Amino acid sequence: MSGQIPCPDCGGIIVFDAHALLRGETFACAGCGASLGLARESVATVANAMAKLDALRKQGDGRRAPG
């Protein structure tokens, strides 16, 4: 699951992969080099939130009309 977040230092865009963040990878701003990562204490909370989001997406996919 890819995403983007504004860099808190320069306002540029940091592109990241949420699953890679859970594995401990960090991502850097192309503009200033500031890095984005998860603290170890946050991994379980983020993993739980991602699981709930995935479940909601699957429920939504089942409700879509064919087309």
PDB file of N, CA and C in Angstrom:
ATOM      1  N   MET A   1       0.855  -1.156   0.000  1.00  0.00           N
ATOM      2  CA  MET A   1       0.000   0.000   0.000  1.00  0.00           C
ATOM      3  C   MET A   1       0.914   1.234   0.000  1.00  0.00           C
ATOM      4  N   SER A   2       0.897   1.949  -1.101  1.00  0.00           N
ATOM      5  CA  SER A   2       1.726   3.144  -1.229  1.00  0.00           C
ATOM      6  C   SER A   2       0.970   4.372  -0.762  1.00  0.00           C
ATOM      7  N   GLY A   3       1.724   5.358  -0.360  1.00  0.00           N
ATOM      8  CA  GLY A   3       1.121   6.608   0.073  1.00  0.00           C
ATOM      9  C   GLY A   3       2.104   7.753  -0.065  1.00  0.00           C
ATOM     10  N   GLN A   4       1.625   8.922   0.258  1.00  0.00           N
ATOM     11  CA  GLN A   4       2.426  10.142   0.228  1.00  0.00           C
ATOM     12  C   GLN A   4       2.133  10.937   1.484  1.00  0.00           C
ATOM     13  N   ILE A   5       3.140  11.655   1.936  1.00  0.00           N
ATOM     14  CA  ILE A   5       2.958  12.537   3.084  1.00  0.00           C
ATOM     15  C   ILE A   5       3.802  13.781   2.840  1.00  0.00           C
ATOM     16  N   PRO A   6       3.287  14.950   3.224  1.00  0.00           N
ATOM     17  CA  PRO A   6       4.115  16.141   3.065  1.00  0.00           C
ATOM     18  C   PRO A   6       5.297  16.103   4.022  1.00  0.00           C
ATOM     19  N   CYS A   7       6.446  16.513   3.534  1.00  0.00           N
ATOM     20  CA  CYS A   7       7.637  16.567   4.370  1.00  0.00           C
ATOM     21  C   CYS A   7       7.449  17.653   5.427  1.00  0.00           C
ATOM     22  N   PRO A   8       7.656  17.321   6.696  1.00  0.00           N
ATOM     23  CA  PRO A   8       7.484  18.320   7.749  1.00  0.00           C
ATOM     24  C   PRO A   8       8.564  19.403   7.731  1.00  0.00           C
ATOM     25  N   ASP A   9       9.680  19.123   7.041  1.00  0.00           N
ATOM     26  CA  ASP A   9      10.766  20.098   7.009  1.00  0.00           C
ATOM     27  C   ASP A   9      10.662  21.076   5.855  1.00  0.00           C
ATOM     28  N   CYS A  10      10.427  20.560   4.630  1.00  0.00           N
ATOM     29  CA  CYS A  10      10.461  21.448   3.458  1.00  0.00           C
ATOM     30  C   CYS A  10       9.138  21.543   2.719  1.00  0.00           C
ATOM     31  N   GLY A  11       8.154  20.681   3.071  1.00  0.00           N
ATOM     32  CA  GLY A  11       6.867  20.709   2.387  1.00  0.00           C
ATOM     33  C   GLY A  11       6.841  19.861   1.123  1.00  0.00           C
ATOM     34  N   GLY A  12       7.965  19.244   0.767  1.00  0.00           N
ATOM     35  CA  GLY A  12       7.997  18.342  -0.392  1.00  0.00           C
ATOM     36  C   GLY A  12       7.167  17.106  -0.106  1.00  0.00           C
ATOM     37  N   ILE A  13       7.186  16.178  -1.023  1.00  0.00           N
ATOM     38  CA  ILE A  13       6.392  14.960  -0.873  1.00  0.00           C
ATOM     39  C   ILE A  13       7.315  13.787  -0.581  1.00  0.00           C
ATOM     40  N   ILE A  14       6.978  13.007   0.454  1.00  0.00           N
ATOM     41  CA  ILE A  14       7.677  11.764   0.754  1.00  0.00           C
ATOM     42  C   ILE A  14       6.749  10.629   0.339  1.00  0.00           C
ATOM     43  N   VAL A  15       7.188   9.849  -0.636  1.00  0.00           N
ATOM     44  CA  VAL A  15       6.425   8.693  -1.101  1.00  0.00           C
ATOM     45  C   VAL A  15       6.899   7.493  -0.285  1.00  0.00           C
ATOM     46  N   PHE A  16       5.948   6.685   0.202  1.00  0.00           N
ATOM     47  CA  PHE A  16       6.299   5.550   1.048  1.00  0.00           C
ATOM     48  C   PHE A  16       5.400   4.364   0.767  1.00  0.00           C
ATOM     49  N   ASP A  17       5.813   3.210   1.246  1.00  0.00           N
ATOM     50  CA  ASP A  17       5.017   1.997   1.186  1.00  0.00           C
ATOM     51  C   ASP A  17       4.719   1.581   2.624  1.00  0.00           C
ATOM     52  N   ALA A  18       3.453   1.496   2.968  1.00  0.00           N
ATOM     53  CA  ALA A  18       3.060   1.222   4.353  1.00  0.00           C
ATOM     54  C   ALA A  18       3.558  -0.140   4.835  1.00  0.00           C
ATOM     55  N   HIS A  19       3.533  -1.140   3.981  1.00  0.00           N
ATOM     56  CA  HIS A  19       4.006  -2.461   4.394  1.00  0.00           C
ATOM     57  C   HIS A  19       5.507  -2.428   4.661  1.00  0.00           C
ATOM     58  N   ALA A  20       6.244  -1.668   3.864  1.00  0.00           N
ATOM     59  CA  ALA A  20       7.686  -1.535   4.087  1.00  0.00           C
ATOM     60  C   ALA A  20       7.961  -0.786   5.394  1.00  0.00           C
ATOM     61  N   LEU A  21       7.124   0.191   5.712  1.00  0.00           N
ATOM     62  CA  LEU A  21       7.278   0.886   6.999  1.00  0.00           C
ATOM     63  C   LEU A  21       7.132  -0.094   8.156  1.00  0.00           C
ATOM     64  N   LEU A  22       6.180  -1.013   8.032  1.00  0.00           N
ATOM     65  CA  LEU A  22       5.968  -2.014   9.082  1.00  0.00           C
ATOM     66  C   LEU A  22       7.167  -2.949   9.223  1.00  0.00           C
ATOM     67  N   ARG A  23       7.900  -3.128   8.135  1.00  0.00           N
ATOM     68  CA  ARG A  23       9.106  -3.969   8.180  1.00  0.00           C
ATOM     69  C   ARG A  23      10.315  -3.200   8.703  1.00  0.00           C
ATOM     70  N   GLY A  24      10.133  -1.909   8.997  1.00  0.00           N
ATOM     71  CA  GLY A  24      11.227  -1.125   9.555  1.00  0.00           C
ATOM     72  C   GLY A  24      11.979  -0.269   8.563  1.00  0.00           C
ATOM     73  N   GLU A  25      11.553  -0.258   7.308  1.00  0.00           N
ATOM     74  CA  GLU A  25      12.219   0.574   6.309  1.00  0.00           C
ATOM     75  C   GLU A  25      11.882   2.044   6.541  1.00  0.00           C
ATOM     76  N   THR A  26      12.762   2.906   6.098  1.00  0.00           N
ATOM     77  CA  THR A  26      12.520   4.344   6.169  1.00  0.00           C
ATOM     78  C   THR A  26      12.527   4.914   4.759  1.00  0.00           C
ATOM     79  N   PHE A  27      11.903   6.065   4.605  1.00  0.00           N
ATOM     80  CA  PHE A  27      11.794   6.728   3.312  1.00  0.00           C
ATOM     81  C   PHE A  27      12.235   8.173   3.482  1.00  0.00           C
ATOM     82  N   ALA A  28      12.933   8.694   2.473  1.00  0.00           N
ATOM     83  CA  ALA A  28      13.501  10.038   2.570  1.00  0.00           C
ATOM     84  C   ALA A  28      12.828  10.994   1.598  1.00  0.00           C
ATOM     85  N   CYS A  29      12.767  12.252   2.005  1.00  0.00           N
ATOM     86  CA  CYS A  29      12.278  13.325   1.149  1.00  0.00           C
ATOM     87  C   CYS A  29      13.327  13.587   0.075  1.00  0.00           C
ATOM     88  N   ALA A  30      12.901  13.633  -1.172  1.00  0.00           N
ATOM     89  CA  ALA A  30      13.830  13.905  -2.267  1.00  0.00           C
ATOM     90  C   ALA A  30      14.361  15.336  -2.207  1.00  0.00           C
ATOM     91  N   GLY A  31      13.585  16.226  -1.588  1.00  0.00           N
ATOM     92  CA  GLY A  31      13.980  17.623  -1.540  1.00  0.00           C
ATOM     93  C   GLY A  31      15.038  17.937  -0.502  1.00  0.00           C
ATOM     94  N   CYS A  32      14.859  17.414   0.712  1.00  0.00           N
ATOM     95  CA  CYS A  32      15.764  17.819   1.793  1.00  0.00           C
ATOM     96  C   CYS A  32      16.420  16.645   2.517  1.00  0.00           C
ATOM     97  N   GLY A  33      15.978  15.424   2.224  1.00  0.00           N
ATOM     98  CA  GLY A  33      16.581  14.260   2.860  1.00  0.00           C
ATOM     99  C   GLY A  33      15.981  13.870   4.197  1.00  0.00           C
ATOM    100  N   ALA A  34      14.979  14.595   4.697  1.00  0.00           N
ATOM    101  CA  ALA A  34      14.316  14.212   5.948  1.00  0.00           C
ATOM    102  C   ALA A  34      13.748  12.809   5.785  1.00  0.00           C
ATOM    103  N   SER A  35      13.785  12.010   6.848  1.00  0.00           N
ATOM    104  CA  SER A  35      13.323  10.635   6.713  1.00  0.00           C
ATOM    105  C   SER A  35      12.033  10.372   7.481  1.00  0.00           C
ATOM    106  N   LEU A  36      11.300   9.406   6.974  1.00  0.00           N
ATOM    107  CA  LEU A  36      10.027   8.976   7.539  1.00  0.00           C
ATOM    108  C   LEU A  36      10.173   7.515   7.930  1.00  0.00           C
ATOM    109  N   GLY A  37       9.791   7.179   9.142  1.00  0.00           N
ATOM    110  CA  GLY A  37       9.830   5.804   9.618  1.00  0.00           C
ATOM    111  C   GLY A  37       8.873   5.645  10.781  1.00  0.00           C
ATOM    112  N   LEU A  38       8.699   4.417  11.224  1.00  0.00           N
ATOM    113  CA  LEU A  38       7.833   4.137  12.370  1.00  0.00           C
ATOM    114  C   LEU A  38       8.669   3.788  13.586  1.00  0.00           C
ATOM    115  N   ALA A  39       8.269   4.317  14.717  1.00  0.00           N
ATOM    116  CA  ALA A  39       8.874   3.900  15.973  1.00  0.00           C
ATOM    117  C   ALA A  39       8.415   2.471  16.257  1.00  0.00           C
ATOM    118  N   ARG A  40       9.252   1.682  16.872  1.00  0.00           N
ATOM    119  CA  ARG A  40       8.895   0.292  17.184  1.00  0.00           C
ATOM    120  C   ARG A  40       7.583   0.197  17.944  1.00  0.00           C
ATOM    121  N   GLU A  41       7.359   1.163  18.828  1.00  0.00           N
ATOM    122  CA  GLU A  41       6.134   1.145  19.643  1.00  0.00           C
ATOM    123  C   GLU A  41       4.874   1.338  18.797  1.00  0.00           C
ATOM    124  N   SER A  42       5.012   1.891  17.602  1.00  0.00           N
ATOM    125  CA  SER A  42       3.864   2.195  16.751  1.00  0.00           C
ATOM    126  C   SER A  42       3.515   1.075  15.780  1.00  0.00           C
ATOM    127  N   VAL A  43       4.404   0.124  15.594  1.00  0.00           N
ATOM    128  CA  VAL A  43       4.203  -0.900  14.575  1.00  0.00           C
ATOM    129  C   VAL A  43       2.902  -1.666  14.787  1.00  0.00           C
ATOM    130  N   ALA A  44       2.615  -2.124  15.989  1.00  0.00           N
ATOM    131  CA  ALA A  44       1.399  -2.910  16.252  1.00  0.00           C
ATOM    132  C   ALA A  44       0.148  -2.077  15.987  1.00  0.00           C
ATOM    133  N   THR A  45       0.160  -0.816  16.387  1.00  0.00           N
ATOM    134  CA  THR A  45      -0.999   0.057  16.179  1.00  0.00           C
ATOM    135  C   THR A  45      -1.246   0.280  14.696  1.00  0.00           C
ATOM    136  N   VAL A  46      -0.195   0.544  13.949  1.00  0.00           N
ATOM    137  CA  VAL A  46      -0.329   0.783  12.510  1.00  0.00           C
ATOM    138  C   VAL A  46      -0.748  -0.503  11.794  1.00  0.00           C
ATOM    139  N   ALA A  47      -0.184  -1.623  12.170  1.00  0.00           N
ATOM    140  CA  ALA A  47      -0.556  -2.898  11.554  1.00  0.00           C
ATOM    141  C   ALA A  47      -2.035  -3.198  11.788  1.00  0.00           C
ATOM    142  N   ASN A  48      -2.516  -2.943  12.987  1.00  0.00           N
ATOM    143  CA  ASN A  48      -3.926  -3.153  13.309  1.00  0.00           C
ATOM    144  C   ASN A  48      -4.815  -2.230  12.476  1.00  0.00           C
ATOM    145  N   ALA A  49      -4.436  -0.974  12.364  1.00  0.00           N
ATOM    146  CA  ALA A  49      -5.217  -0.016  11.572  1.00  0.00           C
ATOM    147  C   ALA A  49      -5.239  -0.421  10.097  1.00  0.00           C
ATOM    148  N   MET A  50      -4.112  -0.886   9.580  1.00  0.00           N
ATOM    149  CA  MET A  50      -4.064  -1.324   8.180  1.00  0.00           C
ATOM    150  C   MET A  50      -4.943  -2.548   7.948  1.00  0.00           C
ATOM    151  N   ALA A  51      -4.964  -3.467   8.898  1.00  0.00           N
ATOM    152  CA  ALA A  51      -5.821  -4.649   8.776  1.00  0.00           C
ATOM    153  C   ALA A  51      -7.290  -4.250   8.744  1.00  0.00           C
ATOM    154  N   LYS A  52      -7.668  -3.305   9.591  1.00  0.00           N
ATOM    155  CA  LYS A  52      -9.057  -2.828   9.605  1.00  0.00           C
ATOM    156  C   LYS A  52      -9.399  -2.120   8.298  1.00  0.00           C
ATOM    157  N   LEU A  53      -8.468  -1.330   7.776  1.00  0.00           N
ATOM    158  CA  LEU A  53      -8.688  -0.647   6.507  1.00  0.00           C
ATOM    159  C   LEU A  53      -8.851  -1.655   5.374  1.00  0.00           C
ATOM    160  N   ASP A  54      -8.007  -2.673   5.340  1.00  0.00           N
ATOM    161  CA  ASP A  54      -8.120  -3.714   4.318  1.00  0.00           C
ATOM    162  C   ASP A  54      -9.468  -4.416   4.403  1.00  0.00           C
ATOM    163  N   ALA A  55      -9.935  -4.701   5.619  1.00  0.00           N
ATOM    164  CA  ALA A  55     -11.235  -5.358   5.797  1.00  0.00           C
ATOM    165  C   ALA A  55     -12.366  -4.475   5.293  1.00  0.00           C
ATOM    166  N   LEU A  56     -12.289  -3.175   5.582  1.00  0.00           N
ATOM    167  CA  LEU A  56     -13.318  -2.252   5.089  1.00  0.00           C
ATOM    168  C   LEU A  56     -13.306  -2.168   3.573  1.00  0.00           C
ATOM    169  N   ARG A  57     -12.124  -2.166   2.995  1.00  0.00           N
ATOM    170  CA  ARG A  57     -12.030  -2.131   1.525  1.00  0.00           C
ATOM    171  C   ARG A  57     -12.658  -3.373   0.922  1.00  0.00           C
ATOM    172  N   LYS A  58     -12.401  -4.537   1.515  1.00  0.00           N
ATOM    173  CA  LYS A  58     -12.974  -5.773   0.998  1.00  0.00           C
ATOM    174  C   LYS A  58     -14.492  -5.753   1.105  1.00  0.00           C
ATOM    175  N   GLN A  59     -15.026  -5.208   2.199  1.00  0.00           N
ATOM    176  CA  GLN A  59     -16.476  -5.085   2.345  1.00  0.00           C
ATOM    177  C   GLN A  59     -17.033  -4.174   1.268  1.00  0.00           C
ATOM    178  N   GLY A  60     -16.348  -3.069   1.017  1.00  0.00           N
ATOM    179  CA  GLY A  60     -16.778  -2.125  -0.008  1.00  0.00           C
ATOM    180  C   GLY A  60     -16.747  -2.730  -1.393  1.00  0.00           C
ATOM    181  N   ASP A  61     -15.736  -3.570  -1.669  1.00  0.00           N
ATOM    182  CA  ASP A  61     -15.654  -4.230  -2.977  1.00  0.00           C
ATOM    183  C   ASP A  61     -16.837  -5.149  -3.208  1.00  0.00           C
ATOM    184  N   GLY A  62     -17.345  -5.756  -2.143  1.00  0.00           N
ATOM    185  CA  GLY A  62     -18.491  -6.651  -2.263  1.00  0.00           C
ATOM    186  C   GLY A  62     -19.790  -5.924  -2.508  1.00  0.00           C
ATOM    187  N   ARG A  63     -19.846  -4.642  -2.202  1.00  0.00           N
ATOM    188  CA  ARG A  63     -21.081  -3.867  -2.367  1.00  0.00           C
ATOM    189  C   ARG A  63     -21.167  -3.148  -3.706  1.00  0.00           C
ATOM    190  N   ARG A  64     -20.074  -3.088  -4.430  1.00  0.00           N
ATOM    191  CA  ARG A  64     -20.084  -2.357  -5.700  1.00  0.00           C
ATOM    192  C   ARG A  64     -20.949  -3.058  -6.730  1.00  0.00           C
ATOM    193  N   ALA A  65     -21.641  -2.243  -7.498  1.00  0.00           N
ATOM    194  CA  ALA A  65     -22.461  -2.786  -8.575  1.00  0.00           C
ATOM    195  C   ALA A  65     -21.550  -3.196  -9.729  1.00  0.00           C
ATOM    196  N   PRO A  66     -21.896  -4.273 -10.419  1.00  0.00           N
ATOM    197  CA  PRO A  66     -21.084  -4.675 -11.566  1.00  0.00           C
ATOM    198  C   PRO A  66     -21.075  -3.577 -12.610  1.00  0.00           C
ATOM    199  N   GLY A  67     -19.985  -3.493 -13.291  1.00  0.00           N
ATOM    200  CA  GLY A  67     -20.037  -2.458 -14.315  1.00  0.00           C
ATOM    201  C   GLY A  67     -18.779  -2.073 -14.830  1.00  0.00           C
TER     202      GLY A  67
END
